[in-house]
Amino acid sequence: EIIRSWLAIQGLQIIIVDPKKEYGHLIRRLDGTVHTVDADTDVDNLSFNDWLIGFQVSERGQEENADVLADTVQKIYSATSQHSEKTLVVVDEARILLNDDRGLRVLNDFVLEARDKNTAVTLVTQNASHFTHTRQGREILDNMPGKVFMRHERVPDSVVDYFDLSREEKQQLLQLKTGDESPYSEAVVKVSSRLDSKLRVQSTRSEHAVISQ
């Protein structure tokens, strides 16, 4: 999504929240900048001048990361609300914020208000249950019309109930292909009242060139 958006949409700013420090190489490959945030960071001084920006934590797995990530997303929310330029905000490992009371509130407010400011918010997590097991998480889903499911190792009852999945649909989520085992990945995309379809996720040559270097 990041590479395709970067290549295809002129004038798009992309901001990535990277709690596991996995996007740095890609961001630099696309001539973006990476900032490190930690408990001592003054988020009011974070810069948003570049077209591609990544915010990563200084050390993975720290308890205080939820606080600094919530502060960072709050600052991104504030910065993007000051203009109406096309912006994509990607929050990886969103479960960290979904499991934090303040993080939940920040994400909910951001998702609810972002569309009015021409900002798309993508929340990435390993399992849809990170949203569906709480009322606040379900409220976030209610305000996000598009959902993309990659393969799940398990599909909890809360996911089945929220998305009203049939037995066949649940089984499908367990069997979707991944790029580790085939030349492409598979996903199920659901757009509220408009689309419910299985799709193939495969890079173009130009995208692959960026990924592989």
CSV table of C-alpha atoms in Angstrom, one decimal:
chain,number,residue,atom,x,y,z
A,1,GLU,CA,0.0,0.0,0.0
A,2,ILE,CA,2.8,2.4,0.9
A,3,ILE,CA,4.8,1.9,-2.2
A,4,ARG,CA,1.8,1.8,-4.6
A,5,SER,CA,0.4,5.0,-3.0
A,6,TRP,CA,3.8,6.7,-3.2
A,7,LEU,CA,4.3,5.8,-6.9
A,8,ALA,CA,0.7,6.5,-8.0
A,9,ILE,CA,-0.7,9.5,-6.1
A,10,GLN,CA,1.0,12.8,-6.9
A,11,GLY,CA,1.3,15.2,-4.0
A,12,LEU,CA,0.6,12.5,-1.3
A,13,GLN,CA,2.2,12.8,2.1
A,14,ILE,CA,2.8,9.4,3.8
A,15,ILE,CA,3.3,9.2,7.6
A,16,ILE,CA,4.2,5.9,9.2
A,17,VAL,CA,4.1,4.9,12.8
A,18,ASP,CA,6.5,2.0,13.2
A,19,PRO,CA,6.6,0.4,16.7
A,20,LYS,CA,8.7,-2.6,15.6
A,21,LYS,CA,11.3,-0.6,13.6
A,22,GLU,CA,10.5,-2.5,10.4
A,23,TYR,CA,9.9,0.3,7.9
A,24,GLY,CA,13.2,2.3,8.1
A,25,HIS,CA,14.8,0.7,5.1
A,26,LEU,CA,11.8,1.3,2.9
A,27,ILE,CA,11.3,4.9,4.0
A,28,ARG,CA,15.0,5.7,3.3
A,29,ARG,CA,14.8,3.8,0.0
A,30,LEU,CA,12.0,6.2,-1.0
A,31,ASP,CA,14.1,9.3,0.2
A,32,GLY,CA,12.0,9.7,3.3
A,33,THR,CA,13.1,10.6,6.8
A,34,VAL,CA,13.0,8.5,10.0
A,35,HIS,CA,12.6,9.9,13.4
A,36,THR,CA,13.0,8.1,16.7
A,37,VAL,CA,10.6,8.8,19.6
A,38,ASP,CA,10.9,7.8,23.2
A,39,ALA,CA,9.7,8.8,26.6
A,40,ASP,CA,12.0,11.9,26.5
A,41,THR,CA,10.7,13.1,23.1
A,42,ASP,CA,9.0,16.5,23.0
A,43,VAL,CA,6.3,15.5,20.4
A,44,ASP,CA,5.4,19.2,20.0
A,45,ASN,CA,8.7,19.6,18.1
A,46,LEU,CA,8.2,16.7,15.7
A,47,SER,CA,8.7,17.7,12.1
A,48,PHE,CA,6.2,17.1,9.3
A,49,ASN,CA,8.0,18.9,6.4
A,50,ASP,CA,8.9,15.8,4.3
A,51,TRP,CA,6.6,13.9,2.0
A,52,LEU,CA,7.5,10.5,3.5
A,53,ILE,CA,8.1,10.3,7.3
A,54,GLY,CA,8.5,7.4,9.7
A,55,PHE,CA,8.3,7.5,13.5
A,56,GLN,CA,9.9,4.5,15.2
A,57,VAL,CA,10.5,3.8,18.9
A,58,SER,CA,14.0,3.7,20.3
A,59,GLU,CA,13.6,0.2,21.6
A,60,ARG,CA,10.9,-2.4,20.8
A,61,GLY,CA,8.8,-4.0,23.6
A,62,GLN,CA,9.0,-1.3,26.2
A,63,GLU,CA,6.0,-0.6,28.4
A,64,GLU,CA,6.2,3.1,28.0
A,65,ASN,CA,6.0,2.8,24.2
A,66,ALA,CA,2.2,2.9,24.4
A,67,ASP,CA,2.4,6.4,25.9
A,68,VAL,CA,4.9,7.8,23.4
A,69,LEU,CA,3.0,6.2,20.5
A,70,ALA,CA,-0.3,7.7,21.7
A,71,ASP,CA,1.5,11.1,22.0
A,72,THR,CA,2.9,10.7,18.5
A,73,VAL,CA,-0.4,9.8,16.9
A,74,GLN,CA,-2.1,12.7,18.7
A,75,LYS,CA,0.5,15.0,17.2
A,76,ILE,CA,0.0,13.5,13.7
A,77,TYR,CA,-3.7,14.0,14.2
A,78,SER,CA,-3.1,17.7,15.1
A,79,ALA,CA,-0.7,18.3,12.3
A,80,THR,CA,-2.9,16.7,9.5
A,81,SER,CA,-5.9,18.6,10.8
A,82,GLN,CA,-4.2,21.9,9.9
A,83,HIS,CA,-4.5,21.3,6.1
A,84,SER,CA,-6.5,19.4,3.5
A,85,GLU,CA,-3.6,18.0,1.5
A,86,LYS,CA,-3.8,14.3,0.5
A,87,THR,CA,-2.3,12.3,3.4
A,88,LEU,CA,-1.9,8.6,4.2
A,89,VAL,CA,-1.2,7.7,7.8
A,90,VAL,CA,-0.2,4.1,8.5
A,91,VAL,CA,-0.1,2.9,12.1
A,92,ASP,CA,1.5,-0.6,12.3
A,93,GLU,CA,1.1,-2.8,15.3
A,94,ALA,CA,-2.1,-0.9,16.2
A,95,ARG,CA,-2.8,-3.4,18.9
A,96,ILE,CA,-0.4,-1.5,21.2
A,97,LEU,CA,-2.7,1.5,21.1
A,98,LEU,CA,-5.9,-0.6,21.0
A,99,ASN,CA,-4.8,-2.2,24.3
A,100,ASP,CA,-4.2,1.2,25.9
A,101,ASP,CA,-7.1,3.4,27.1
A,102,ARG,CA,-5.7,6.7,25.9
A,103,GLY,CA,-4.4,5.1,22.7
A,104,LEU,CA,-7.9,3.9,22.0
A,105,ARG,CA,-9.4,7.3,22.4
A,106,VAL,CA,-6.7,8.9,20.2
A,107,LEU,CA,-7.2,6.4,17.4
A,108,ASN,CA,-11.0,6.7,17.6
A,109,ASP,CA,-10.9,10.5,17.4
A,110,PHE,CA,-8.3,10.4,14.5
A,111,VAL,CA,-10.3,7.9,12.4
A,112,LEU,CA,-13.5,9.8,13.0
A,113,GLU,CA,-12.2,13.2,12.0
A,114,ALA,CA,-9.5,12.3,9.4
A,115,ARG,CA,-11.7,12.0,6.3
A,116,ASP,CA,-12.9,15.6,6.6
A,117,LYS,CA,-9.2,16.7,6.2
A,118,ASN,CA,-8.4,14.4,3.2
A,119,THR,CA,-6.5,12.0,5.4
A,120,ALA,CA,-6.7,8.2,5.1
A,121,VAL,CA,-5.8,6.2,8.1
A,122,THR,CA,-4.6,2.6,7.8
A,123,LEU,CA,-4.4,0.6,11.1
A,124,VAL,CA,-2.4,-2.7,10.8
A,125,THR,CA,-2.7,-5.5,13.3
A,126,GLN,CA,-2.1,-9.2,13.3
A,127,ASN,CA,-5.6,-10.2,14.1
A,128,ALA,CA,-9.0,-8.5,13.6
A,129,SER,CA,-9.9,-9.5,17.2
A,130,HIS,CA,-7.6,-6.7,18.5
A,131,PHE,CA,-10.5,-4.4,17.3
A,132,THR,CA,-13.5,-6.6,17.9
A,133,HIS,CA,-12.9,-7.7,21.5
A,134,THR,CA,-13.7,-4.2,22.9
A,135,ARG,CA,-16.6,-1.8,22.4
A,136,GLN,CA,-14.2,1.0,21.6
A,137,GLY,CA,-12.3,-1.1,19.0
A,138,ARG,CA,-15.6,-1.9,17.3
A,139,GLU,CA,-16.4,1.8,17.2
A,140,ILE,CA,-13.2,2.4,15.3
A,141,LEU,CA,-14.2,-0.4,12.8
A,142,ASP,CA,-17.6,1.2,12.5
A,143,ASN,CA,-15.9,4.4,11.2
A,144,MET,CA,-13.5,2.6,8.8
A,145,PRO,CA,-15.5,1.5,5.8
A,146,GLY,CA,-12.7,-0.5,4.2
A,147,LYS,CA,-11.2,-3.6,5.8
A,148,VAL,CA,-8.6,-5.9,4.3
A,149,PHE,CA,-8.1,-9.4,5.8
A,150,MET,CA,-4.9,-11.3,5.2
A,151,ARG,CA,-4.5,-14.8,6.5
A,152,HIS,CA,-5.4,-15.4,10.1
A,153,GLU,CA,-3.9,-18.1,12.3
A,154,ARG,CA,-7.1,-18.1,14.2
A,155,VAL,CA,-10.5,-16.4,13.9
A,156,PRO,CA,-12.0,-15.7,17.3
A,157,ASP,CA,-15.8,-15.6,17.9
A,158,SER,CA,-15.7,-11.8,18.3
A,159,VAL,CA,-14.5,-11.5,14.7
A,160,VAL,CA,-17.1,-14.0,13.4
A,161,ASP,CA,-19.8,-12.2,15.3
A,162,TYR,CA,-18.8,-8.6,14.3
A,163,PHE,CA,-18.4,-9.3,10.6
A,164,ASP,CA,-21.2,-11.9,10.5
A,165,LEU,CA,-18.9,-14.5,8.9
A,166,SER,CA,-20.2,-17.7,7.6
A,167,ARG,CA,-18.4,-21.0,8.3
A,168,GLU,CA,-17.0,-20.9,4.8
A,169,GLU,CA,-15.8,-17.3,5.2
A,170,LYS,CA,-14.1,-18.2,8.5
A,171,GLN,CA,-12.3,-21.1,6.9
A,172,GLN,CA,-11.3,-18.9,4.0
A,173,LEU,CA,-9.4,-16.5,6.3
A,174,LEU,CA,-7.5,-19.5,7.7
A,175,GLN,CA,-6.4,-20.6,4.2
A,176,LEU,CA,-5.5,-17.4,2.4
A,177,LYS,CA,-2.1,-17.6,0.7
A,178,THR,CA,0.8,-15.6,1.8
A,179,GLY,CA,3.9,-14.3,-0.2
A,180,ASP,CA,6.1,-16.7,1.8
A,181,GLU,CA,4.5,-19.7,0.2
A,182,SER,CA,3.4,-18.4,-3.3
A,183,PRO,CA,4.3,-15.7,-5.8
A,184,TYR,CA,1.6,-13.5,-4.3
A,185,SER,CA,-0.6,-13.0,-1.3
A,186,GLU,CA,-4.3,-13.3,-1.0
A,187,ALA,CA,-6.7,-11.1,0.9
A,188,VAL,CA,-10.4,-10.5,1.5
A,189,VAL,CA,-11.5,-6.9,1.1
A,190,LYS,CA,-14.8,-5.7,2.6
A,191,VAL,CA,-16.1,-2.2,1.9
A,192,SER,CA,-19.3,-1.4,3.7
A,193,SER,CA,-22.4,-2.2,1.5
A,194,ARG,CA,-20.3,-2.0,-1.6
A,195,LEU,CA,-17.7,-4.8,-2.0
A,196,ASP,CA,-16.9,-8.1,-0.5
A,197,SER,CA,-14.4,-10.0,-2.5
A,198,LYS,CA,-11.2,-12.0,-2.5
A,199,LEU,CA,-8.2,-10.5,-4.2
A,200,ARG,CA,-4.6,-11.2,-5.1
A,201,VAL,CA,-1.9,-8.9,-3.8
A,202,GLN,CA,1.1,-8.8,-6.1
A,203,SER,CA,3.7,-6.2,-6.7
A,204,THR,CA,4.3,-4.6,-10.1
A,205,ARG,CA,7.8,-4.6,-11.6
A,206,SER,CA,8.5,-1.1,-10.4
A,207,GLU,CA,7.2,-1.9,-6.9
A,208,HIS,CA,9.2,-5.1,-6.7
A,209,ALA,CA,12.3,-3.1,-7.7
A,210,VAL,CA,11.8,-0.9,-4.7
A,211,ILE,CA,11.1,-3.8,-2.3
A,212,SER,CA,14.1,-5.9,-3.4
A,213,GLN,CA,16.8,-3.3,-3.2
